[in-house]
Amino acid sequence: MAAVPCENCSGWYHYTQVNQPLEISCMLLLIMLGKVFLDLFILQVKQKNVKVSFMGYFCVSLALLDFTLLMSIAFILYFEDFALWGVRFTEYHICLFTQVISLTYGILHYPVYLVAVLDYYVTIARTSLFPKRGQRLFYVFVVVFIWISGFSCILKVPAISEELERQKHFSPYQCPFYVSVQSYSVSFAMLLLIGMALVACWKEVLMMLLSVRIVSFASQPVLMFSYASENNGTCCRRQLLTRLLICFLGTWAPFVLLQIIILSLGAQIPAYMEMNVPWLYFINSFLIAVAYWFRCHDVELTEEIWSTDPFVSWKFCFTPFNNENTEPAEKPGTVIVIC
């Protein structure tokens, strides 16, 4: 086990060397094929009528880049040794491209999540589903700028460039796979915040879960939570936090459990696998919940405002459920939350 420092790119990258290039190249091809299919599946099943956001554009760009890497690996494996535009491509370039992609993915967690949460903080209260053309162009510009900055950072860092160049002169049977510390720290911070929120409002969460009932709404089974609210501001914010937790965990609980297992086992996942579309939408829902928490007083209760998250419905975190086909609440002032 060795380490390559990325002094100017915020992080350390651990790598392990793997032998037998043909087997590794085929393994990379299968992994990228599965990842591309997973990316396309998530992009297909997500809700389409959602507001345009930076994270949506970045997810599409990530899927395109994964597809490009997959096609590059397949092309090199098929032709094995060929020249294109005066450059000779061999199986060494499969490893090289994967290393550069891994390093770039690994340093983009912080900037991408920072831009995404700022975007939601500014736009979460807007009601229009159709942003101006300038906003779309701005998202495209920011996505392109982030990718160019990431690749430039990796290729211009002396330690990284020297390591990649050094490997070219050694055995082609060695191919290191990099693991980013940023992804680990983001997972740890998320689990820490979720745990602190659960500790802060565990009584409210328990009361809501004990009052859960299954009812039929719009010909679909849904969960109904009955909870008596109080009028003071602190209690309202605590109840909002409780509903945000239930809505988030109701959708992404398997991902939260997976992160706990990964961190507990200390599993090292290559950076080119860590950043994927399902992971980004998981983080996206968390960032939306954070933005709702800080901007709760600015949220207008309109139907358009809820079309923000492609996977989680946050509507009933703010509005009581009212359906004449269900039984009335047991006590006055009861708030119904549907997840």
Coordinates of C-alpha atoms in Angstrom, one line a residue:
M1 CA 0.0 0.0 0.0
A2 CA 1.3 3.4 -0.9
A3 CA 0.1 7.0 -1.1
V4 CA 0.3 9.8 -3.6
P5 CA -0.2 13.3 -2.2
C6 CA -2.3 15.9 -4.0
E7 CA -1.0 18.9 -2.2
N8 CA -2.8 21.6 -4.2
C9 CA -6.1 19.6 -4.6
S10 CA -7.2 19.0 -1.0
G11 CA -6.6 15.4 -0.2
W12 CA -4.5 12.2 -0.2
Y13 CA -5.1 9.3 -2.5
H14 CA -4.3 5.8 -1.4
Y15 CA -3.7 3.2 -4.1
T16 CA -3.1 -0.5 -4.5
Q17 CA -1.3 -2.2 -7.4
V18 CA -3.0 -4.9 -9.4
N19 CA -1.4 -7.3 -11.8
Q20 CA -2.4 -8.9 -15.1
P21 CA -3.5 -6.0 -17.4
L22 CA -5.9 -8.0 -19.6
E23 CA -7.9 -9.2 -16.6
I24 CA -7.8 -5.8 -15.0
S25 CA -8.9 -4.1 -18.3
C26 CA -11.8 -6.5 -18.7
M27 CA -12.8 -6.0 -15.1
L28 CA -12.7 -2.2 -15.6
L29 CA -14.8 -2.6 -18.7
L30 CA -17.5 -4.6 -16.8
I31 CA -17.4 -2.2 -13.9
M32 CA -17.9 0.8 -16.1
L33 CA -20.6 -1.0 -18.1
G34 CA -22.5 -1.6 -14.9
K35 CA -22.0 1.9 -13.7
V36 CA -23.2 3.4 -16.9
F37 CA -26.3 1.3 -16.9
L38 CA -26.9 2.3 -13.3
D39 CA -26.5 6.0 -14.2
L40 CA -28.9 5.7 -17.1
F41 CA -31.4 3.8 -15.0
I42 CA -31.5 6.4 -12.3
L43 CA -31.7 9.3 -14.8
Q44 CA -34.6 7.4 -16.5
V45 CA -36.7 6.6 -13.4
K46 CA -36.3 9.9 -11.6
Q47 CA -39.2 12.4 -11.8
K48 CA -39.1 14.5 -14.9
N49 CA -41.2 17.5 -13.8
V50 CA -38.6 19.0 -11.4
K51 CA -37.0 22.4 -11.3
V52 CA -33.7 22.8 -13.1
S53 CA -30.8 22.7 -10.7
F54 CA -27.0 22.6 -10.8
M55 CA -26.9 19.1 -9.5
G56 CA -29.2 17.9 -12.2
Y57 CA -26.8 19.2 -14.9
F58 CA -23.8 17.8 -13.1
C59 CA -25.4 14.3 -12.9
V60 CA -25.9 14.3 -16.6
S61 CA -22.3 15.4 -17.2
L62 CA -21.1 12.7 -15.0
A63 CA -23.1 10.1 -16.9
L64 CA -21.7 11.4 -20.2
L65 CA -18.1 11.2 -18.8
D66 CA -18.6 7.7 -17.5
F67 CA -20.0 6.7 -21.0
T68 CA -17.0 8.3 -22.7
L69 CA -14.6 6.3 -20.4
L70 CA -16.5 3.1 -21.1
M71 CA -16.3 3.7 -24.9
S72 CA -12.6 4.5 -24.6
I73 CA -11.9 1.3 -22.7
A74 CA -13.9 -0.8 -25.1
F75 CA -12.3 0.8 -28.2
I76 CA -8.7 0.2 -26.9
L77 CA -9.5 -3.4 -25.8
Y78 CA -11.0 -4.2 -29.2
F79 CA -8.1 -2.8 -31.3
E80 CA -5.5 -3.5 -28.7
D81 CA -2.6 -1.5 -30.2
F82 CA -3.3 1.3 -32.6
A83 CA -2.4 4.9 -33.5
L84 CA -4.8 7.8 -33.7
W85 CA -3.9 11.4 -34.6
G86 CA -0.3 10.5 -34.2
V87 CA -0.7 9.0 -30.7
R88 CA -0.2 5.3 -30.1
F89 CA -2.8 3.8 -27.7
T90 CA -2.2 0.5 -25.8
E91 CA -3.7 -1.1 -22.7
Y92 CA -1.5 1.2 -20.7
H93 CA -3.9 4.0 -21.6
I94 CA -6.8 2.2 -20.1
C95 CA -5.1 2.3 -16.8
L96 CA -4.0 5.9 -17.4
F97 CA -7.4 7.2 -18.3
T98 CA -8.9 5.4 -15.3
Q99 CA -6.3 6.9 -13.0
V100 CA -6.9 10.5 -14.3
I101 CA -10.7 10.0 -14.0
S102 CA -10.4 8.6 -10.5
L103 CA -8.2 11.5 -9.3
T104 CA -10.5 14.1 -10.9
Y105 CA -13.6 12.5 -9.4
G106 CA -11.9 12.3 -6.0
I107 CA -11.2 16.1 -5.7
L108 CA -14.6 17.3 -6.9
H109 CA -16.8 16.2 -4.0
Y110 CA -16.3 19.4 -2.0
P111 CA -16.7 21.9 -4.8
V112 CA -19.7 20.2 -6.3
Y113 CA -21.6 19.9 -3.0
L114 CA -20.7 23.4 -2.0
V115 CA -22.1 24.8 -5.3
A116 CA -25.2 22.6 -5.0
V117 CA -26.1 23.7 -1.5
L118 CA -25.5 27.4 -2.4
D119 CA -27.7 26.9 -5.5
Y120 CA -30.5 25.4 -3.4
Y121 CA -30.2 28.0 -0.7
V122 CA -30.7 30.8 -3.2
T123 CA -33.4 29.1 -5.4
I124 CA -35.3 26.9 -3.0
A125 CA -38.0 29.5 -2.4
R126 CA -38.6 30.2 -6.1
T127 CA -41.9 28.8 -7.5
S128 CA -41.2 28.8 -11.2
L129 CA -40.4 25.4 -12.8
F130 CA -39.0 27.1 -15.9
P131 CA -35.9 29.2 -15.2
K132 CA -34.6 31.8 -17.5
R133 CA -32.2 30.8 -20.3
G134 CA -29.5 32.7 -18.5
Q135 CA -29.8 30.4 -15.5
R136 CA -29.5 27.3 -17.6
L137 CA -26.5 28.7 -19.4
F138 CA -25.0 29.6 -16.0
Y139 CA -25.4 26.0 -14.8
V140 CA -23.8 24.7 -17.9
F141 CA -20.9 27.1 -17.6
V142 CA -20.3 26.2 -13.9
V143 CA -20.4 22.4 -14.7
V144 CA -17.9 22.8 -17.5
F145 CA -15.7 25.1 -15.4
I146 CA -15.7 22.5 -12.5
W147 CA -14.6 19.7 -14.8
I148 CA -11.9 21.7 -16.5
S149 CA -10.6 22.9 -13.2
G150 CA -10.6 19.4 -11.8
F151 CA -8.7 17.9 -14.8
S152 CA -6.3 20.9 -14.8
C153 CA -5.6 20.5 -11.1
I154 CA -4.8 16.8 -11.5
L155 CA -2.6 17.1 -14.6
K156 CA -0.7 20.2 -13.3
V157 CA 0.2 18.9 -9.8
P158 CA 3.8 17.9 -10.0
A159 CA 3.5 14.9 -7.7
I160 CA 0.6 13.4 -9.7
S161 CA 2.2 14.1 -13.1
E162 CA 5.5 12.6 -12.0
E163 CA 3.8 9.5 -10.6
L164 CA 1.8 9.0 -13.8
E165 CA 4.9 9.5 -16.0
R166 CA 6.9 7.2 -13.8
Q167 CA 4.4 4.3 -14.2
K168 CA 4.8 4.6 -17.9
H169 CA 8.4 3.4 -17.8
F170 CA 7.7 0.5 -15.4
S171 CA 5.9 -2.8 -15.9
P172 CA 2.6 -2.5 -17.7
Y173 CA 1.2 -5.1 -15.3
Q174 CA 0.8 -2.5 -12.6
C175 CA -2.2 -0.3 -12.3
P176 CA -2.9 1.6 -9.1
F177 CA -6.5 2.5 -8.1
Y178 CA -7.0 5.6 -6.1
V179 CA -9.4 6.2 -3.2
S180 CA -10.4 9.7 -2.3
V181 CA -10.5 11.0 1.3
Q182 CA -13.1 13.6 0.4
S183 CA -15.8 11.0 -0.2
Y184 CA -15.0 9.4 3.2
S185 CA -15.2 12.7 5.0
V186 CA -18.5 13.7 3.3
S187 CA -20.0 10.4 4.3
F188 CA -18.8 10.8 7.9
A189 CA -20.1 14.3 8.1
M190 CA -23.5 13.3 6.8
L191 CA -23.9 10.4 9.2
L192 CA -22.7 12.7 12.1
L193 CA -25.3 15.3 11.2
I194 CA -28.1 12.8 10.8
G195 CA -27.2 11.2 14.1
M196 CA -27.2 14.5 15.9
A197 CA -30.6 15.4 14.4
L198 CA -32.0 12.1 15.5
V199 CA -30.6 12.6 19.0
A200 CA -32.1 16.1 19.1
C201 CA -35.6 15.1 18.2
W202 CA -35.8 11.4 19.0
K203 CA -39.0 11.8 21.0
E204 CA -40.8 13.5 18.1
V205 CA -39.5 10.8 15.7
L206 CA -40.7 8.0 18.0
M207 CA -44.1 9.6 18.5
M208 CA -44.6 9.9 14.8
L209 CA -43.5 6.4 14.1
L210 CA -45.8 5.0 16.8
S211 CA -48.7 6.9 15.2
V212 CA -48.1 5.6 11.7
R213 CA -51.0 4.2 9.8
I214 CA -51.4 2.9 6.2
V215 CA -54.1 4.6 4.3
S216 CA -55.2 4.8 0.6
F217 CA -54.6 8.1 -1.1
A218 CA -54.9 8.6 -4.9
S219 CA -55.3 4.8 -5.3
Q220 CA -51.9 4.2 -3.7
P221 CA -51.0 3.0 -0.2
V222 CA -49.2 5.7 1.8
L223 CA -48.0 6.2 5.4
M224 CA -49.9 8.6 7.5
F225 CA -48.3 10.2 10.6
S226 CA -50.5 11.9 13.2
Y227 CA -48.8 14.2 15.6
A228 CA -50.1 17.0 17.8
S229 CA -48.2 20.2 17.2
E230 CA -47.6 23.2 19.5
N231 CA -47.4 26.8 18.6
N232 CA -44.0 28.0 19.7
G233 CA -41.3 28.6 17.2
T234 CA -38.8 26.2 18.7
C235 CA -41.3 23.3 18.6
C236 CA -42.2 24.1 15.0
R237 CA -38.6 24.0 13.9
R238 CA -38.1 20.7 15.9
Q239 CA -41.1 19.3 14.2
L240 CA -39.9 20.4 10.8
L241 CA -36.5 18.7 11.5
T242 CA -38.4 15.5 12.5
R243 CA -40.4 15.5 9.2
L244 CA -37.3 16.2 7.1
L245 CA -35.6 13.3 8.8
I246 CA -38.5 10.9 8.2
C247 CA -38.9 12.0 4.6
F248 CA -35.2 11.6 3.9
L249 CA -34.7 8.3 5.7
G250 CA -38.0 7.0 4.3
T251 CA -36.4 7.2 0.8
W252 CA -32.6 6.8 1.4
A253 CA -32.4 4.6 4.5
P254 CA -30.7 1.8 2.5
F255 CA -28.0 4.3 1.4
V256 CA -27.5 5.5 5.0
L257 CA -27.1 1.9 6.1
L258 CA -24.7 1.3 3.3
Q259 CA -22.5 4.3 4.3
I260 CA -22.5 3.0 7.9
I261 CA -21.3 -0.4 6.8
I262 CA -18.6 1.1 4.5
L263 CA -17.3 3.4 7.2
S264 CA -17.4 0.7 9.8
L265 CA -15.5 -1.8 7.7
G266 CA -13.0 0.8 6.4
A267 CA -13.7 -0.4 2.9
Q268 CA -11.7 1.4 0.2
I269 CA -13.7 2.0 -3.0
P270 CA -11.9 3.3 -6.1
A271 CA -12.8 7.0 -6.8
Y272 CA -14.1 6.2 -10.3
M273 CA -16.8 4.1 -8.7
E274 CA -17.5 6.3 -5.6
M275 CA -18.8 9.2 -7.6
N276 CA -21.9 8.0 -9.4
V277 CA -25.4 9.3 -10.2
P278 CA -27.3 7.4 -7.4
W279 CA -24.7 8.7 -4.8
L280 CA -25.1 12.3 -6.1
Y281 CA -28.9 12.2 -5.9
F282 CA -28.5 10.8 -2.3
I283 CA -26.4 13.8 -1.4
N284 CA -28.7 16.0 -3.4
S285 CA -31.7 15.1 -1.2
F286 CA -29.6 15.8 1.9
L287 CA -28.6 19.2 0.7
I288 CA -32.2 20.0 -0.2
A289 CA -33.3 19.1 3.3
V290 CA -30.5 21.4 4.7
A291 CA -31.7 24.3 2.4
Y292 CA -35.4 23.7 3.5
W293 CA -34.2 23.8 7.2
F294 CA -32.5 27.2 6.8
R295 CA -35.0 28.8 4.5
C296 CA -38.2 27.3 6.0
H297 CA -39.7 30.8 6.7
D298 CA -39.2 31.8 3.1
V299 CA -40.9 28.8 1.5
E300 CA -44.2 29.6 -0.2
L301 CA -46.7 26.9 0.1
T302 CA -47.4 26.4 -3.7
E303 CA -47.5 23.2 -5.7
E304 CA -44.5 24.4 -7.8
I305 CA -42.2 24.7 -4.8
W306 CA -42.2 21.0 -4.1
S307 CA -40.9 20.0 -7.5
T308 CA -37.3 20.3 -6.4
D309 CA -36.2 16.7 -5.6
P310 CA -36.5 13.9 -8.2
F311 CA -36.9 11.2 -5.5
V312 CA -38.1 12.7 -2.2
S313 CA -41.4 14.5 -1.7
W314 CA -40.9 17.3 0.9
K315 CA -44.4 18.8 0.5
F316 CA -45.9 17.3 3.7
C317 CA -43.0 18.5 5.8
F318 CA -44.6 21.9 5.5
T319 CA -48.3 21.4 4.8
P320 CA -50.9 19.3 6.8
F321 CA -52.5 16.5 4.9
N322 CA -56.2 17.0 4.2
N323 CA -58.1 14.2 2.6
E324 CA -61.8 13.6 3.0
N325 CA -61.4 9.9 2.2
T326 CA -59.4 9.3 5.4
E327 CA -60.5 9.3 9.0
P328 CA -60.3 12.7 10.8
A329 CA -57.5 13.4 13.3
E330 CA -58.0 12.2 16.8
K331 CA -57.1 15.6 18.4
P332 CA -57.4 19.1 17.3
G333 CA -54.2 20.6 16.0
T334 CA -53.0 17.3 14.7
V335 CA -50.6 17.5 11.8
I336 CA -50.6 14.7 9.2
V337 CA -47.4 14.0 7.4
I338 CA -47.2 11.7 4.3
C339 CA -43.9 10.2 3.1

